[in-house]
XYZ file of C-alpha atoms in Angstrom:
301
model
C 183.185 28.658 44.730
C 186.635 29.224 46.177
C 187.726 32.662 45.436
C 190.766 32.051 44.318
C 189.507 30.175 40.917
C 187.170 33.316 40.400
C 190.110 35.419 40.332
C 192.329 32.889 38.160
C 188.908 33.151 35.690
C 189.012 36.807 35.621
C 192.829 37.220 34.969
C 192.533 34.544 31.891
C 189.528 36.577 30.555
C 191.155 39.715 30.602
C 194.516 38.307 30.144
C 196.021 40.902 32.098
C 196.335 41.322 36.166
C 195.613 45.088 36.270
C 192.498 44.612 34.061
C 191.602 41.748 36.245
C 191.708 43.775 39.277
C 189.875 46.909 38.151
C 187.170 44.390 36.748
C 186.786 42.475 40.509
C 187.217 45.753 42.411
C 190.544 44.492 43.960
C 193.827 45.964 44.052
C 196.778 44.412 41.828
C 198.783 42.923 44.541
C 195.552 41.127 45.863
C 194.900 39.802 42.429
C 198.750 38.470 42.372
C 198.410 37.143 46.192
C 195.417 35.042 44.908
C 197.243 33.485 42.151
C 200.378 32.715 43.929
C 198.290 31.227 46.671
C 196.416 28.977 44.014
C 199.705 27.937 42.262
C 201.232 27.206 45.979
C 197.743 24.845 46.666
C 198.371 23.043 43.262
C 202.088 22.607 43.549
C 202.689 23.983 39.810
C 202.941 27.400 38.056
C 200.014 28.068 36.039
C 200.572 31.043 34.390
C 203.331 32.666 31.907
C 204.027 36.366 32.715
C 205.581 39.074 31.109
C 205.069 43.124 30.921
C 203.362 42.209 27.600
C 200.901 38.971 28.215
C 199.643 36.656 30.534
C 198.982 33.154 29.398
C 198.656 29.583 30.277
C 201.042 26.906 30.645
C 199.984 23.149 30.313
C 199.063 22.909 33.934
C 197.286 26.328 33.703
C 195.345 24.594 30.803
C 194.195 21.987 33.327
C 192.939 24.159 35.767
C 191.126 26.500 33.794
C 189.201 23.981 31.806
C 188.141 22.321 35.065
C 187.466 25.793 37.108
C 185.034 26.156 34.359
C 182.789 23.288 34.957
C 183.484 24.170 38.491
C 181.919 27.586 37.862
C 179.360 26.225 36.126
C 178.198 23.575 38.548
C 178.121 25.982 41.595
C 175.903 28.311 39.507
C 173.426 25.243 38.963
C 173.739 24.211 42.449
C 172.405 27.763 43.807
C 170.035 27.853 41.059
C 168.405 24.545 42.711
C 168.315 25.683 46.021
C 166.876 28.841 45.344
C 164.261 26.840 43.166
C 163.111 25.014 46.810
C 161.178 28.074 47.480
C 161.177 30.212 44.261
C 159.368 30.348 41.194
C 160.885 29.566 37.782
C 163.484 32.195 37.193
C 166.910 32.599 36.335
C 169.439 31.736 33.717
C 169.278 28.692 31.331
C 171.819 27.833 29.010
C 170.597 26.384 25.798
C 172.125 25.088 22.807
C 170.937 23.927 19.625
C 171.806 22.530 16.196
C 171.070 24.573 13.233
C 167.978 23.705 11.758
C 166.229 23.237 15.416
C 168.214 26.853 16.564
C 167.747 28.650 13.300
C 164.104 27.799 12.488
C 162.173 26.972 15.720
C 163.941 27.810 18.879
C 163.043 31.511 18.489
C 159.544 31.263 18.926
C 159.652 28.657 21.740
C 161.822 30.989 23.394
C 159.533 33.954 22.961
C 156.340 31.735 24.162
C 159.013 30.667 27.258
C 159.826 34.281 27.892
C 155.776 35.403 27.972
C 154.868 32.223 30.119
C 157.908 32.776 32.510
C 159.435 36.409 32.471
C 161.894 35.682 35.241
C 163.822 33.306 33.253
C 166.837 34.470 31.348
C 167.850 32.103 28.040
C 170.800 32.639 26.355
C 171.282 30.594 23.360
C 174.491 29.029 21.312
C 173.704 27.408 17.892
C 176.265 24.749 16.654
C 175.895 21.359 14.754
C 175.530 18.362 16.620
C 178.673 17.463 17.870
C 179.550 20.863 19.018
C 176.197 20.986 21.181
C 176.681 17.641 22.713
C 180.397 18.441 23.613
C 179.387 21.910 25.574
C 176.621 19.904 27.412
C 179.231 17.287 28.360
C 181.432 19.779 29.695
C 178.719 21.619 31.863
C 178.816 24.847 29.724
C 175.048 24.379 28.452
C 172.320 23.131 30.396
C 170.540 21.703 27.794
C 170.892 20.838 24.287
C 168.439 20.407 21.153
C 169.774 18.235 18.239
C 169.191 16.170 15.427
C 170.969 13.170 14.356
C 173.187 10.895 16.506
C 176.396 11.114 18.305
C 178.527 8.061 19.763
C 180.657 7.246 22.533
C 178.999 9.694 24.895
C 177.555 7.894 27.959
C 177.108 10.665 30.369
C 174.682 12.572 28.108
C 170.948 11.640 28.425
C 169.334 11.924 25.159
C 165.294 11.950 24.773
C 163.638 12.151 21.350
C 160.522 14.482 21.438
C 159.759 15.599 17.907
C 159.842 14.187 14.455
C 161.807 15.867 11.432
C 160.982 15.059 8.098
C 163.548 15.743 5.333
C 163.001 16.184 1.419
C 165.377 16.829 -1.324
C 164.835 20.159 -2.843
C 165.697 21.918 -6.258
C 165.352 25.236 -7.962
C 162.056 26.087 -9.190
C 162.940 25.370 -12.886
C 164.992 22.256 -12.299
C 164.073 19.774 -15.066
C 163.141 16.944 -12.559
C 160.492 19.474 -10.691
C 157.978 18.618 -13.346
C 158.231 14.938 -13.029
C 155.077 13.254 -11.654
C 156.277 10.011 -11.824
C 158.284 9.320 -8.643
C 162.151 9.838 -9.307
C 164.470 7.092 -7.922
C 167.512 8.098 -5.860
C 169.686 6.528 -8.318
C 168.618 9.223 -10.695
C 170.096 11.895 -8.991
C 173.307 10.428 -8.313
C 174.963 12.912 -11.225
C 173.478 15.899 -9.855
C 175.695 18.243 -7.649
C 174.691 17.628 -3.983
C 174.995 20.819 -1.472
C 175.650 19.366 1.840
C 176.337 20.594 5.124
C 179.654 20.009 7.024
C 180.965 16.676 8.668
C 179.556 16.746 12.398
C 175.995 18.136 11.590
C 172.815 16.142 12.016
C 171.883 17.241 8.507
C 175.043 15.657 6.866
C 174.671 12.520 9.014
C 171.353 12.361 7.578
C 172.491 12.619 3.717
C 174.989 10.149 4.628
C 172.370 7.711 5.797
C 170.177 8.162 2.495
C 173.151 7.852 0.444
C 173.817 4.774 2.073
C 170.321 3.379 2.385
C 170.338 3.579 -1.606
C 173.649 2.708 -2.233
C 174.699 5.675 -4.473
C 177.908 7.874 -3.810
C 177.424 11.214 -5.785
C 180.839 12.283 -7.049
C 179.838 15.998 -6.654
C 179.418 17.416 -3.566
C 179.709 20.833 -2.350
C 179.955 21.896 1.673
C 178.681 24.627 3.770
C 178.501 25.267 7.192
C 174.876 26.267 7.719
C 171.672 25.857 5.499
C 171.183 29.311 4.838
C 174.110 29.525 1.854
C 172.853 26.072 0.783
C 169.306 27.333 0.198
C 170.608 30.224 -1.819
C 172.758 27.879 -3.898
C 170.065 25.160 -4.596
C 167.535 28.124 -5.399
C 170.504 29.590 -8.072
C 170.467 26.174 -9.692
C 173.914 25.206 -8.271
C 172.898 21.677 -7.313
C 170.098 19.799 -4.816
C 169.911 19.152 -0.897
C 168.396 17.175 1.310
C 166.917 19.736 4.128
C 164.497 19.481 6.743
C 160.984 20.745 6.263
C 161.127 23.562 8.369
C 163.891 24.943 6.875
C 162.246 25.486 3.843
C 158.931 26.718 4.677
C 159.231 30.231 3.525
C 161.090 29.232 0.321
C 158.145 27.054 -0.446
C 155.332 29.195 0.286
C 157.063 31.682 -2.413
C 157.850 29.099 -4.855
C 161.786 29.642 -4.647
C 162.380 26.284 -3.973
C 160.312 22.925 -4.782
C 160.335 19.600 -3.344
C 161.167 16.953 -5.894
C 158.808 13.571 -5.644
C 161.719 11.273 -4.779
C 160.920 7.599 -4.508
C 161.528 6.319 -0.620
C 161.472 9.772 1.145
C 160.897 11.717 3.210
C 163.654 10.994 5.112
C 162.687 10.910 8.905
C 164.904 11.792 12.194
C 164.189 12.999 15.651
C 164.853 16.023 17.198
C 166.119 15.282 20.791
C 166.970 16.802 23.875
C 170.285 16.111 25.527
C 171.517 16.718 29.109
C 173.933 15.707 31.428
C 172.791 16.363 34.918
C 169.940 14.622 36.846
C 168.696 18.032 38.419
C 166.949 20.539 36.804
C 165.984 23.866 37.722
C 162.561 25.283 37.690
C 163.352 27.661 34.890
C 164.953 24.712 32.890
C 162.227 22.183 33.609
C 159.625 24.882 32.467
C 161.163 25.474 29.401
C 161.479 21.641 28.855
C 157.885 21.033 29.276
C 157.073 23.881 26.830
C 159.277 22.395 24.267
C 158.175 19.118 24.737
C 154.099 20.147 24.349
C 155.032 22.899 21.620
C 152.134 22.896 19.346
C 154.066 23.718 16.216
C 155.719 20.448 16.700
C 153.155 18.231 17.483
C 150.467 19.187 15.317
C 151.459 21.413 12.119
C 153.282 20.400 9.038
C 153.112 22.271 6.008
C 154.083 18.933 3.784
């Protein structure tokens, strides 16, 4: 990778020439020379500099965005070359949407580290749209998401496991004792506690509303599943959640699944990648993921 880009990225990271020089074990004039050379090559000024700050201008933002991608691609290239002769090792940047990332991924990574101790996974958790965007920009090697995203032809999406979703309520909710199936239309006046737009779980809720032609007037929104479960447990409303997210609450009786006609709602967990090439470390992780026993065999509901 062009050392001028490495120096440029470090200056932006540290927001200071002298701190970047210290980190790179260079002199400050040398750092300045690298930045000046990069600006001469690109033909534009990239940084706004004063005694107090260093920040990107518009041209600098363009170079910074692509320099990040170049750095990721360069590292991936070296990993692929190393893999020609070496065993599965090195870093894997993994992204996961909240349901999978919070409730399933930790165990899978623990097993991956046990089987392949030389791999070094890092994990980013976000909603489905965020994770897909990070894979697209080469900041993640792989994303594991639920739901769908549109208009991203560069990404390869591969479903690998099924997820079932149920409507849950507090243990003392009046509908919990109903033995006769509840029609979804009976739930229209309930307060629905949902995830934010852009999440796979929110997409599933919207799909259920559309399928049964309902539009609940009372909605609440949260950016993760944990506060949603707490709100439902406190009797503040109901929610549609993955069975993987409620195993502990069902075991202890804090939440109950409502017997709703036409449910559970099923969706896929999918693997999202961009590059057609995979390091040995990533291939080993994906093989473990696709054949993970808990996903293929075990269900609690």
